[in-house]
PDB file of C-alpha atoms and ligand atoms in Angstrom:
ATOM      1  CA  MET A   1       6.850  22.349  22.208  1.00 52.00           C
ATOM      2  CA  SER A   2       6.115  20.074  19.258  1.00 64.00           C
ATOM      3  CA  GLN A   3       5.733  21.654  15.817  1.00 72.00           C
ATOM      4  CA  VAL A   4       2.429  21.579  13.942  1.00 82.00           C
ATOM      5  CA  MET A   5       2.937  19.137  11.082  1.00 91.00           C
ATOM      6  CA  THR A   6       2.309  20.518   7.611  1.00 96.00           C
ATOM      7  CA  HIS A   7       2.413  18.615   4.327  1.00 97.00           C
ATOM      8  CA  ALA A   8       5.831  20.138   3.568  1.00 97.00           C
ATOM      9  CA  ARG A   9       7.199  19.129   6.994  1.00 97.00           C
ATOM     10  CA  LEU A  10       5.941  15.582   6.468  1.00 98.00           C
ATOM     11  CA  ILE A  11       7.857  15.321   3.176  1.00 98.00           C
ATOM     12  CA  ALA A  12      11.007  16.659   4.861  1.00 98.00           C
ATOM     13  CA  LEU A  13      10.569  14.097   7.665  1.00 98.00           C
ATOM     14  CA  LEU A  14      10.189  11.224   5.172  1.00 98.00           C
ATOM     15  CA  LYS A  15      13.486  12.260   3.550  1.00 98.00           C
ATOM     16  CA  GLN A  16      15.108  12.389   6.981  1.00 98.00           C
ATOM     17  CA  LYS A  17      13.808   8.883   7.715  1.00 98.00           C
ATOM     18  CA  GLY A  18      15.494   7.554   4.563  1.00 98.00           C
ATOM     19  CA  ILE A  19      12.949   7.745   1.724  1.00 98.00           C
ATOM     20  CA  GLN A  20      15.141   8.645  -1.243  1.00 96.00           C
ATOM     21  CA  GLN A  21      13.427   7.935  -4.542  1.00 98.00           C
ATOM     22  CA  THR A  22      12.235  11.123  -6.259  1.00 98.00           C
ATOM     23  CA  GLU A  23       9.131   9.475  -7.773  1.00 98.00           C
ATOM     24  CA  VAL A  24       8.027   8.315  -4.325  1.00 98.00           C
ATOM     25  CA  LEU A  25       8.607  11.692  -2.663  1.00 98.00           C
ATOM     26  CA  ASN A  26       6.799  13.400  -5.562  1.00 98.00           C
ATOM     27  CA  ALA A  27       3.815  11.060  -5.133  1.00 98.00           C
ATOM     28  CA  LEU A  28       3.645  11.773  -1.391  1.00 98.00           C
ATOM     29  CA  GLN A  29       3.868  15.484  -2.236  1.00 98.00           C
ATOM     30  CA  GLN A  30       1.181  15.289  -4.922  1.00 98.00           C
ATOM     31  CA  ILE A  31      -1.437  13.315  -2.974  1.00 98.00           C
ATOM     32  CA  ASP A  32      -3.036  15.150  -0.050  1.00 98.00           C
ATOM     33  CA  ARG A  33      -3.500  12.703   2.855  1.00 98.00           C
ATOM     34  CA  ALA A  34      -6.140  15.047   4.299  1.00 97.00           C
ATOM     35  CA  ASP A  35      -8.504  13.808   1.551  1.00 97.00           C
ATOM     36  CA  PHE A  36      -8.268  10.256   2.917  1.00 97.00           C
ATOM     37  CA  VAL A  37      -8.624  10.671   6.693  1.00 97.00           C
ATOM     38  CA  ASP A  38     -11.884  11.057   8.626  1.00 94.00           C
ATOM     39  CA  ALA A  39     -13.065  14.676   8.836  1.00 93.00           C
ATOM     40  CA  ILE A  40     -12.476  14.708  12.587  1.00 94.00           C
ATOM     41  CA  ASP A  41      -8.786  13.790  12.106  1.00 94.00           C
ATOM     42  CA  ARG A  42      -8.019  16.312   9.386  1.00 94.00           C
ATOM     43  CA  SER A  43      -5.749  18.391  11.635  1.00 95.00           C
ATOM     44  CA  GLN A  44      -3.573  15.277  12.110  1.00 96.00           C
ATOM     45  CA  ALA A  45      -3.423  14.295   8.437  1.00 97.00           C
ATOM     46  CA  TYR A  46       0.296  15.141   8.112  1.00 98.00           C
ATOM     47  CA  GLU A  47       1.422  13.415  11.302  1.00 97.00           C
ATOM     48  CA  ASP A  48       3.634  10.466  10.493  1.00 97.00           C
ATOM     49  CA  ARG A  49       1.461   7.887  12.194  1.00 96.00           C
ATOM     50  CA  PRO A  50      -1.492   5.640  11.349  1.00 96.00           C
ATOM     51  CA  LEU A  51      -5.002   6.967  12.039  1.00 96.00           C
ATOM     52  CA  SER A  52      -8.272   5.146  12.601  1.00 94.00           C
ATOM     53  CA  ILE A  53     -10.770   5.020   9.755  1.00 94.00           C
ATOM     54  CA  ALA A  54     -14.253   3.455   9.670  1.00 92.00           C
ATOM     55  CA  CYS A  55     -14.906  -0.243  10.444  1.00 92.00           C
ATOM     56  CA  GLN A  56     -12.009  -0.520  12.958  1.00 91.00           C
ATOM     57  CA  GLN A  57      -9.427  -0.261  10.174  1.00 92.00           C
ATOM     58  CA  THR A  58      -6.519   2.162   9.764  1.00 94.00           C
ATOM     59  CA  ILE A  59      -4.907   4.422   7.194  1.00 96.00           C
ATOM     60  CA  SER A  60      -1.219   3.513   7.284  1.00 95.00           C
ATOM     61  CA  GLN A  61       1.603   5.733   8.533  1.00 97.00           C
ATOM     62  CA  PRO A  62       2.909   7.885   5.632  1.00 98.00           C
ATOM     63  CA  TYR A  63       6.477   6.585   6.144  1.00 98.00           C
ATOM     64  CA  ILE A  64       5.257   2.996   5.712  1.00 98.00           C
ATOM     65  CA  VAL A  65       3.211   3.923   2.603  1.00 98.00           C
ATOM     66  CA  ALA A  66       6.320   5.578   1.123  1.00 98.00           C
ATOM     67  CA  ARG A  67       8.579   2.696   2.167  1.00 98.00           C
ATOM     68  CA  MET A  68       6.300   0.022   0.661  1.00 98.00           C
ATOM     69  CA  THR A  69       6.017   2.017  -2.567  1.00 98.00           C
ATOM     70  CA  GLU A  70       9.808   2.389  -2.748  1.00 98.00           C
ATOM     71  CA  LEU A  71      10.308  -1.334  -2.074  1.00 98.00           C
ATOM     72  CA  MET A  72       7.719  -2.209  -4.729  1.00 98.00           C
ATOM     73  CA  LEU A  73       9.363   0.034  -7.332  1.00 98.00           C
ATOM     74  CA  ASN A  74      12.734  -1.487  -6.462  1.00 97.00           C
ATOM     75  CA  GLY A  75      14.580   1.207  -8.410  1.00 97.00           C
ATOM     76  CA  ARG A  76      12.103   1.340 -11.325  1.00 98.00           C
ATOM     77  CA  GLN A  77      10.487   4.742 -12.072  1.00 97.00           C
ATOM     78  CA  GLN A  78       7.104   3.873 -13.589  1.00 97.00           C
ATOM     79  CA  LEU A  79       5.229   0.559 -13.659  1.00 98.00           C
ATOM     80  CA  ASN A  80       2.455  -0.675 -15.893  1.00 98.00           C
ATOM     81  CA  LYS A  81       0.123  -2.799 -13.777  1.00 97.00           C
ATOM     82  CA  VAL A  82       0.023  -3.090  -9.987  1.00 98.00           C
ATOM     83  CA  LEU A  83      -2.280  -4.821  -7.504  1.00 97.00           C
ATOM     84  CA  GLU A  84      -3.059  -3.658  -3.979  1.00 97.00           C
ATOM     85  CA  ILE A  85      -4.840  -5.886  -1.463  1.00 97.00           C
ATOM     86  CA  GLY A  86      -6.627  -3.800   1.200  1.00 97.00           C
ATOM     87  CA  THR A  87      -7.923  -0.519  -0.269  1.00 98.00           C
ATOM     88  CA  GLY A  88      -8.901   0.853   3.166  1.00 97.00           C
ATOM     89  CA  SER A  89      -9.026   4.655   2.840  1.00 97.00           C
ATOM     90  CA  GLY A  90      -7.632   4.553  -0.723  1.00 98.00           C
ATOM     91  CA  TYR A  91      -4.490   6.544   0.225  1.00 98.00           C
ATOM     92  CA  GLN A  92      -1.947   3.886  -0.769  1.00 98.00           C
ATOM     93  CA  ALA A  93      -3.858   3.288  -4.034  1.00 98.00           C
ATOM     94  CA  ALA A  94      -3.689   7.031  -4.804  1.00 98.00           C
ATOM     95  CA  ILE A  95       0.073   7.018  -4.177  1.00 98.00           C
ATOM     96  CA  LEU A  96       0.436   3.987  -6.450  1.00 98.00           C
ATOM     97  CA  SER A  97      -1.535   5.777  -9.185  1.00 98.00           C
ATOM     98  CA  CYS A  98       1.375   8.250  -9.467  1.00 98.00           C
ATOM     99  CA  VAL A  99       3.899   5.506 -10.246  1.00 98.00           C
ATOM    100  CA  ALA A 100       1.817   2.990 -12.218  1.00 98.00           C
ATOM    101  CA  MET A 101      -0.345   3.167 -15.336  1.00 98.00           C
ATOM    102  CA  HIS A 102      -3.029   0.871 -13.910  1.00 98.00           C
ATOM    103  CA  VAL A 103      -3.787   0.248 -10.235  1.00 98.00           C
ATOM    104  CA  TYR A 104      -6.113  -2.588  -9.193  1.00 96.00           C
ATOM    105  CA  SER A 105      -7.145  -2.395  -5.543  1.00 97.00           C
ATOM    106  CA  ILE A 106      -9.405  -4.764  -3.614  1.00 96.00           C
ATOM    107  CA  GLU A 107     -11.207  -4.370  -0.292  1.00 97.00           C
ATOM    108  CA  ARG A 108     -13.309  -6.930   1.603  1.00 97.00           C
ATOM    109  CA  ILE A 109     -15.406  -4.476   3.686  1.00 97.00           C
ATOM    110  CA  GLU A 110     -18.229  -3.094   1.569  1.00 97.00           C
ATOM    111  CA  ALA A 111     -18.574   0.217   3.493  1.00 97.00           C
ATOM    112  CA  LEU A 112     -14.855   0.955   2.939  1.00 97.00           C
ATOM    113  CA  TYR A 113     -15.013  -0.140  -0.693  1.00 98.00           C
ATOM    114  CA  GLN A 114     -17.977   2.208  -1.313  1.00 98.00           C
ATOM    115  CA  ALA A 115     -16.294   5.142   0.466  1.00 97.00           C
ATOM    116  CA  ALA A 116     -12.993   4.613  -1.377  1.00 97.00           C
ATOM    117  CA  LYS A 117     -14.833   4.454  -4.705  1.00 97.00           C
ATOM    118  CA  VAL A 118     -16.137   7.984  -4.037  1.00 97.00           C
ATOM    119  CA  THR A 119     -12.776   9.304  -2.763  1.00 97.00           C
ATOM    120  CA  LEU A 120     -10.942   7.818  -5.747  1.00 98.00           C
ATOM    121  CA  ALA A 121     -13.511   8.725  -8.442  1.00 97.00           C
ATOM    122  CA  ALA A 122     -11.193  11.323  -9.994  1.00 96.00           C
ATOM    123  CA  TYR A 123      -8.307   8.834 -10.328  1.00 97.00           C
ATOM    124  CA  LYS A 124      -9.029   7.350 -13.713  1.00 97.00           C
ATOM    125  CA  ASN A 125      -6.248   4.753 -13.535  1.00 98.00           C
ATOM    126  CA  ILE A 126      -7.445   3.179 -10.257  1.00 98.00           C
ATOM    127  CA  HIS A 127      -9.852   0.269 -10.476  1.00 96.00           C
ATOM    128  CA  THR A 128     -11.422  -0.759  -7.158  1.00 96.00           C
ATOM    129  CA  PHE A 129     -13.142  -4.076  -6.418  1.00 96.00           C
ATOM    130  CA  LEU A 130     -15.133  -5.540  -3.546  1.00 97.00           C
ATOM    131  CA  ASN A 131     -13.326  -8.837  -3.088  1.00 95.00           C
ATOM    132  CA  ASP A 132     -11.473 -10.859  -0.473  1.00 93.00           C
ATOM    133  CA  ASP A 133     -10.025 -13.516  -2.709  1.00 91.00           C
ATOM    134  CA  ILE A 134      -6.370 -12.659  -3.084  1.00 89.00           C
ATOM    135  CA  ASP A 135      -5.721 -16.115  -4.567  1.00 86.00           C
ATOM    136  CA  ALA A 136      -8.241 -15.699  -7.399  1.00 86.00           C
ATOM    137  CA  LEU A 137      -6.971 -12.195  -8.221  1.00 85.00           C
ATOM    138  CA  MET A 138      -3.506 -13.483  -8.879  1.00 86.00           C
ATOM    139  CA  HIS A 139      -4.883 -15.037 -12.079  1.00 86.00           C
ATOM    140  CA  ASP A 140      -5.328 -11.481 -13.439  1.00 88.00           C
ATOM    141  CA  GLY A 141      -1.556 -11.022 -13.522  1.00 91.00           C
ATOM    142  CA  PRO A 142       1.145 -10.657 -14.461  1.00 97.00           C
ATOM    143  CA  PHE A 143       1.628  -7.608 -12.210  1.00 98.00           C
ATOM    144  CA  ASP A 144       4.726  -5.413 -12.101  1.00 98.00           C
ATOM    145  CA  GLY A 145       4.063  -4.864  -8.427  1.00 98.00           C
ATOM    146  CA  ILE A 146       1.842  -6.396  -5.743  1.00 97.00           C
ATOM    147  CA  ILE A 147       1.323  -4.703  -2.371  1.00 98.00           C
ATOM    148  CA  VAL A 148      -0.608  -6.353   0.444  1.00 98.00           C
ATOM    149  CA  THR A 149      -1.546  -3.850   3.149  1.00 97.00           C
ATOM    150  CA  ALA A 150      -2.782  -6.438   5.668  1.00 96.00           C
ATOM    151  CA  CYS A 151      -0.652  -8.893   7.624  1.00 97.00           C
ATOM    152  CA  CYS A 152      -0.073 -12.271   5.943  1.00 97.00           C
ATOM    153  CA  HIS A 153       1.063 -15.545   7.511  1.00 97.00           C
ATOM    154  CA  LYS A 154       2.464 -17.003   4.332  1.00 96.00           C
ATOM    155  CA  ILE A 155       3.460 -16.163   0.776  1.00 96.00           C
ATOM    156  CA  ALA A 156       1.720 -18.632  -1.533  1.00 90.00           C
ATOM    157  CA  PRO A 157       3.827 -19.737  -4.539  1.00 90.00           C
ATOM    158  CA  HIS A 158       1.184 -18.603  -7.047  1.00 89.00           C
ATOM    159  CA  TRP A 159       1.361 -15.016  -5.664  1.00 93.00           C
ATOM    160  CA  LEU A 160       4.971 -15.018  -6.825  1.00 95.00           C
ATOM    161  CA  ASN A 161       4.019 -16.526 -10.163  1.00 93.00           C
ATOM    162  CA  ALA A 162       1.629 -13.578 -10.669  1.00 96.00           C
ATOM    163  CA  LEU A 163       4.663 -11.259 -10.781  1.00 97.00           C
ATOM    164  CA  ALA A 164       5.933 -10.106 -14.166  1.00 98.00           C
ATOM    165  CA  ASP A 165       9.648 -10.558 -14.765  1.00 97.00           C
ATOM    166  CA  GLY A 166      11.421  -7.913 -12.641  1.00 97.00           C
ATOM    167  CA  GLY A 167       8.216  -7.523 -10.629  1.00 98.00           C
ATOM    168  CA  CYS A 168       8.123  -7.115  -6.910  1.00 98.00           C
ATOM    169  CA  LEU A 169       5.797  -8.245  -4.094  1.00 98.00           C
ATOM    170  CA  VAL A 170       5.739  -6.285  -0.821  1.00 98.00           C
ATOM    171  CA  LEU A 171       3.783  -7.326   2.253  1.00 98.00           C
ATOM    172  CA  PRO A 172       3.811  -7.409   6.045  1.00 98.00           C
ATOM    173  CA  LEU A 173       4.656 -10.993   7.001  1.00 98.00           C
ATOM    174  CA  ALA A 174       4.010 -12.377  10.484  1.00 98.00           C
ATOM    175  CA  GLN A 175       7.065 -13.890  12.127  1.00 95.00           C
ATOM    176  CA  GLY A 176       7.055 -15.000  15.753  1.00 92.00           C
ATOM    177  CA  GLU A 177       5.470 -12.216  17.787  1.00 91.00           C
ATOM    178  CA  GLY A 178       6.110  -9.545  15.136  1.00 96.00           C
ATOM    179  CA  GLN A 179       5.476  -8.553  11.532  1.00 98.00           C
ATOM    180  CA  TYR A 180       8.103  -7.427   9.036  1.00 98.00           C
ATOM    181  CA  LEU A 181       7.890  -5.757   5.648  1.00 98.00           C
ATOM    182  CA  THR A 182       8.951  -8.456   3.235  1.00 98.00           C
ATOM    183  CA  GLN A 183       9.982  -7.874  -0.372  1.00 98.00           C
ATOM    184  CA  VAL A 184      10.233 -10.580  -3.032  1.00 98.00           C
ATOM    185  CA  VAL A 185      11.778  -9.662  -6.395  1.00 98.00           C
ATOM    186  CA  ARG A 186      11.327 -11.846  -9.472  1.00 98.00           C
ATOM    187  CA  ASP A 187      14.206 -12.326 -11.882  1.00 97.00           C
ATOM    188  CA  GLY A 188      13.086 -14.902 -14.455  1.00 96.00           C
ATOM    189  CA  LYS A 189      12.561 -18.090 -12.491  1.00 94.00           C
ATOM    190  CA  ALA A 190      14.497 -16.832  -9.471  1.00 97.00           C
ATOM    191  CA  PHE A 191      12.906 -15.062  -6.485  1.00 97.00           C
ATOM    192  CA  THR A 192      14.938 -13.031  -4.003  1.00 98.00           C
ATOM    193  CA  ARG A 193      13.373 -12.411  -0.613  1.00 97.00           C
ATOM    194  CA  GLN A 194      14.435  -9.692   1.819  1.00 98.00           C
ATOM    195  CA  GLN A 195      13.078  -8.673   5.196  1.00 97.00           C
ATOM    196  CA  TRP A 196      12.885  -4.993   6.173  1.00 96.00           C
ATOM    197  CA  ASP A 197      11.124  -2.782   8.763  1.00 93.00           C
ATOM    198  CA  ALA A 198       9.095  -4.100  11.706  1.00 96.00           C
ATOM    199  CA  VAL A 199       5.456  -3.032  11.180  1.00 97.00           C
ATOM    200  CA  SER A 200       1.983  -3.399  12.658  1.00 94.00           C
ATOM    201  CA  PHE A 201      -0.838  -4.088  10.184  1.00 94.00           C
ATOM    202  CA  VAL A 202      -4.379  -5.411  10.655  1.00 93.00           C
ATOM    203  CA  PRO A 203      -4.697  -9.086   9.614  1.00 95.00           C
ATOM    204  CA  LEU A 204      -5.587 -10.349   6.152  1.00 96.00           C
ATOM    205  CA  LEU A 205      -9.042 -11.894   6.613  1.00 95.00           C
ATOM    206  CA  LYS A 206     -11.462 -13.995   4.607  1.00 95.00           C
ATOM    207  CA  GLY A 207     -15.052 -13.059   3.787  1.00 95.00           C
ATOM    208  CA  ILE A 208     -16.857 -10.026   2.412  1.00 95.00           C
ATOM    209  CA  PHE A 209     -19.125  -7.971   4.671  1.00 89.00           C
TER     210      PHE A 209
HETATM  211  N1  SAH B   1      -4.039   0.539   2.212  1.00 65.79           N
HETATM  212  C1  SAH B   1      -4.938   1.154   3.167  1.00 65.79           C
HETATM  213  C2  SAH B   1      -4.755   0.665   4.588  1.00 65.79           C
HETATM  214  C3  SAH B   1      -5.238  -0.677   4.687  1.00 65.79           C
HETATM  215  S1  SAH B   1      -5.744  -1.319   6.239  1.00 65.79           S
HETATM  216  C4  SAH B   1      -4.850   2.663   3.135  1.00 65.79           C
HETATM  217  O1  SAH B   1      -4.003   3.212   2.418  1.00 65.79           O
HETATM  218  O2  SAH B   1      -5.659   3.294   3.806  1.00 65.79           O
HETATM  219  C5  SAH B   1      -5.985  -2.972   5.610  1.00 65.79           C
HETATM  220  C6  SAH B   1      -7.232  -3.182   4.791  1.00 65.79           C
HETATM  221  O3  SAH B   1      -7.171  -4.500   4.273  1.00 65.79           O
HETATM  222  C7  SAH B   1      -8.511  -3.085   5.610  1.00 65.79           C
HETATM  223  O4  SAH B   1      -9.368  -2.144   5.050  1.00 65.79           O
HETATM  224  C8  SAH B   1      -9.089  -4.509   5.528  1.00 65.79           C
HETATM  225  O5  SAH B   1     -10.501  -4.537   5.488  1.00 65.79           O
HETATM  226  C9  SAH B   1      -8.492  -5.003   4.218  1.00 65.79           C
HETATM  227  N2  SAH B   1      -8.431  -6.471   4.053  1.00 65.79           N
HETATM  228  C10 SAH B   1      -8.103  -7.408   4.967  1.00 65.79           C
HETATM  229  N3  SAH B   1      -8.150  -8.649   4.420  1.00 65.79           N
HETATM  230  C11 SAH B   1      -8.501  -8.480   3.112  1.00 65.79           C
HETATM  231  C12 SAH B   1      -8.714  -9.384   2.014  1.00 65.79           C
HETATM  232  N4  SAH B   1      -8.587 -10.708   2.132  1.00 65.79           N
HETATM  233  N5  SAH B   1      -9.058  -8.861   0.808  1.00 65.79           N
HETATM  234  C13 SAH B   1      -9.205  -7.507   0.660  1.00 65.79           C
HETATM  235  N6  SAH B   1      -9.027  -6.618   1.654  1.00 65.79           N
HETATM  236  C14 SAH B   1      -8.671  -7.089   2.871  1.00 65.79           C
END
């Protein structure tokens, strides 16, 4: 018979699956995912899988949230300024608020933006915006980390130029039939790109509604 997942069991599972960095595990421990899922799904909040939220969107699987955070930190413990595209439930933004001084998070769906603003009201270092224009936001850099939580078909050069030195971009990138977590690290003028886990994110779309 399968075990009922508790918050503590979820953290143990994330370690088992290879999440190693203490700051990331602490963040996943500190933030209660139950606060970010729909009331009807609360009993499943600690399952390591995505769940549906309003507007046909999803709250990501905890392992993927942890993995993207670890890839964005890239060995660093605490960042100054990070940008998240795709606020959704606000869960990833809350995790980022534990490892960054300032978190900027944008969402294109007004109902989700409004809901996340309420959920995240107590997080004084998270700034949420109703916006779909990832390109324009890059002018607000430099960012120590950029996380896109919707599937992209390309990495535009100016996204990379919005990274501070040592900064790191993490996103799901479409490739053939699949999508893969992709990490780009800036070292001065050099950018190193690596491909990691296969993932399944909703697409990055244009337009605010
Ligand atoms: N990070 C979220 C999960 C995001 S699901 C969480 O922790 O719950 C992806 C989100 O990206 C959706 O809410 C979708 O509306 C949003 N999105 C898609 N394209 C976007 C764009 N161009 N700008 C901002 N948000 C976008």
